[in-house]
């Protein structure tokens, strides 16, 4: 698409904010991890120490047997508290209709780990100007929901 001069000017100005945005997101992610690590059945994607993630999304894996409920139930309970999450990577690439048409043999493939992640990952709210108080409230809700189910 074509970008207007106005939008280009905004984009150029925004480039100077990238470093601070990444720092803000890392602070948010670190607080999420600190709080959620205390809850059984929640794990995170590992980012190699040599890499820097911008954390466009913050996905956590919900292990139903340890957490006491599945990802979809947690998502519904959080939505009832006006905390909106997203399911990403669902279905897995090898299960998408577009690829099945091109590669019919995909029906025979079982990717156990890929399917597990696709069925159990949930992306929690994250944005650069998110308050730490909001993160605390989300973590508190996730913990409370889990304690009431087990």
Coordinates of C-alpha atoms in Angstrom, one line a residue:
X1 CA 0.0 0.0 0.0
X2 CA 0.9 3.6 -0.2
X3 CA 1.7 5.6 2.9
X4 CA 0.7 9.2 3.1
X5 CA 3.3 11.8 4.0
X6 CA 1.5 12.4 7.3
X7 CA 1.8 8.7 8.2
X8 CA 5.4 8.6 7.1
X9 CA 6.2 11.6 9.4
X10 CA 4.5 9.8 12.3
X11 CA 6.5 6.6 11.6
X12 CA 9.8 8.5 11.4
X13 CA 9.1 10.2 14.8
X14 CA 8.1 6.8 16.2
X15 CA 11.4 5.2 15.4
X16 CA 13.0 7.2 18.2
X17 CA 10.7 5.5 20.7
X18 CA 11.5 1.9 19.8
X19 CA 14.2 1.4 22.4
X20 CA 12.1 2.8 25.2
X21 CA 9.1 0.7 24.0
X22 CA 11.2 -2.5 24.2
X23 CA 12.4 -1.5 27.7
X24 CA 8.8 -0.9 28.7
X25 CA 7.7 -4.3 27.3
X26 CA 10.6 -6.1 29.0
X27 CA 9.6 -4.6 32.4
X28 CA 6.0 -5.8 31.8
X29 CA 7.2 -9.3 30.7
X30 CA 9.5 -9.6 33.7
X31 CA 6.6 -8.7 36.1
X32 CA 4.3 -11.2 34.3
X33 CA 6.9 -13.9 34.7
X34 CA 7.7 -13.0 38.3
X35 CA 4.0 -13.3 39.3
X36 CA 2.9 -16.2 37.0
X37 CA 5.9 -18.4 37.8
X38 CA 4.3 -18.9 41.2
X39 CA 1.2 -20.5 39.7
X40 CA 1.3 -24.2 38.9
X41 CA 0.8 -25.1 35.2
X42 CA 2.0 -21.9 33.5
X43 CA 5.2 -21.8 31.5
X44 CA 6.8 -19.4 29.1
X45 CA 8.6 -19.4 25.8
X46 CA 12.4 -19.2 26.3
X47 CA 14.2 -16.4 24.6
X48 CA 17.9 -17.1 24.1
X49 CA 20.0 -14.7 26.2
X50 CA 21.8 -13.6 23.0
X51 CA 18.5 -12.4 21.5
X52 CA 16.2 -9.5 22.2
X53 CA 12.5 -10.0 21.8
X54 CA 10.2 -7.1 21.3
X55 CA 7.3 -9.1 22.8
X56 CA 4.8 -8.0 20.3
X57 CA 2.8 -10.7 22.0
X58 CA 3.2 -12.4 25.3
X59 CA 2.2 -16.0 25.1
X60 CA 2.0 -18.4 28.1
X61 CA 1.4 -22.1 28.0
X62 CA -1.4 -23.4 30.2
X63 CA -0.8 -27.0 31.2
X64 CA -4.3 -28.2 32.0
X65 CA -3.3 -31.1 34.3
X66 CA -1.2 -28.8 36.5
X67 CA -3.2 -25.6 36.2
X68 CA -6.6 -27.3 36.8
X69 CA -8.4 -26.1 33.7
X70 CA -7.7 -25.7 30.0
X71 CA -6.7 -22.6 28.1
X72 CA -10.2 -22.1 26.7
X73 CA -11.8 -22.1 30.1
X74 CA -9.2 -19.7 31.4
X75 CA -9.8 -17.4 28.5
X76 CA -13.6 -17.4 29.1
X77 CA -13.1 -16.7 32.8
X78 CA -10.7 -13.8 32.1
X79 CA -13.1 -12.4 29.5
X80 CA -15.8 -12.4 32.2
X81 CA -13.5 -10.1 34.1
X82 CA -12.9 -7.9 31.0
X83 CA -9.4 -9.2 30.4
X84 CA -9.2 -10.0 26.7
X85 CA -6.7 -12.6 25.6
X86 CA -6.0 -14.2 22.2
X87 CA -5.4 -17.7 20.9
X88 CA -2.6 -17.7 18.5
X89 CA -1.1 -20.4 16.3
X90 CA -4.4 -22.2 16.1
X91 CA -4.8 -24.4 14.2
X92 CA -1.3 -25.5 13.6
X93 CA 0.1 -24.8 10.1
X94 CA -0.2 -28.5 9.1
X95 CA -3.9 -28.5 10.0
X96 CA -4.9 -25.5 8.0
X97 CA -7.2 -26.2 5.1
X98 CA -5.2 -24.1 2.6
X99 CA -2.2 -26.4 3.1
X100 CA -4.2 -29.6 3.2
X101 CA -5.3 -28.8 -0.4
X102 CA -1.8 -28.3 -1.5
X103 CA -0.3 -31.1 0.5
X104 CA -2.9 -33.8 1.1
X105 CA -0.2 -35.9 2.9
X106 CA -0.4 -33.5 5.8
X107 CA -3.4 -35.4 7.2
X108 CA -1.0 -38.2 8.0
X109 CA 1.4 -36.0 9.9
X110 CA 1.2 -35.7 13.7
X111 CA 3.3 -32.9 15.2
X112 CA 2.7 -33.6 18.9
X113 CA 4.6 -30.6 20.3
X114 CA 3.2 -28.2 17.7
X115 CA -0.3 -29.3 18.4
X116 CA 0.2 -29.1 22.2
X117 CA 1.4 -25.6 22.0
X118 CA -1.4 -24.6 19.5
X119 CA -4.0 -26.0 21.8
X120 CA -2.6 -24.6 25.1
X121 CA -1.1 -21.2 24.3
X122 CA -2.8 -17.9 25.3
X123 CA -1.5 -14.4 24.6
X124 CA -2.0 -12.1 27.5
X125 CA -2.5 -8.4 27.1
X126 CA 0.7 -6.4 26.5
X127 CA 1.3 -2.9 25.1
X128 CA 4.2 -0.5 25.7
X129 CA 2.3 2.0 27.9
X130 CA 0.6 -0.7 30.0
X131 CA 0.7 0.1 33.7
X132 CA 2.3 -2.4 36.1
X133 CA -0.9 -2.1 38.1
X134 CA -2.8 -3.6 35.2
X135 CA -0.3 -6.5 34.9
X136 CA -0.7 -7.1 38.7
X137 CA -4.5 -7.2 38.3
X138 CA -4.3 -9.7 35.4
X139 CA -1.9 -12.0 37.3
X140 CA -4.1 -11.8 40.4
X141 CA -7.1 -12.8 38.3
X142 CA -5.2 -15.8 36.7
X143 CA -4.1 -16.9 40.2
X144 CA -7.5 -16.5 41.7
X145 CA -9.2 -18.3 38.9
X146 CA -6.8 -21.2 39.2
X147 CA -7.2 -21.5 43.0
X148 CA -11.0 -21.5 42.7
X149 CA -10.9 -24.4 40.2
X150 CA -8.6 -26.7 42.1

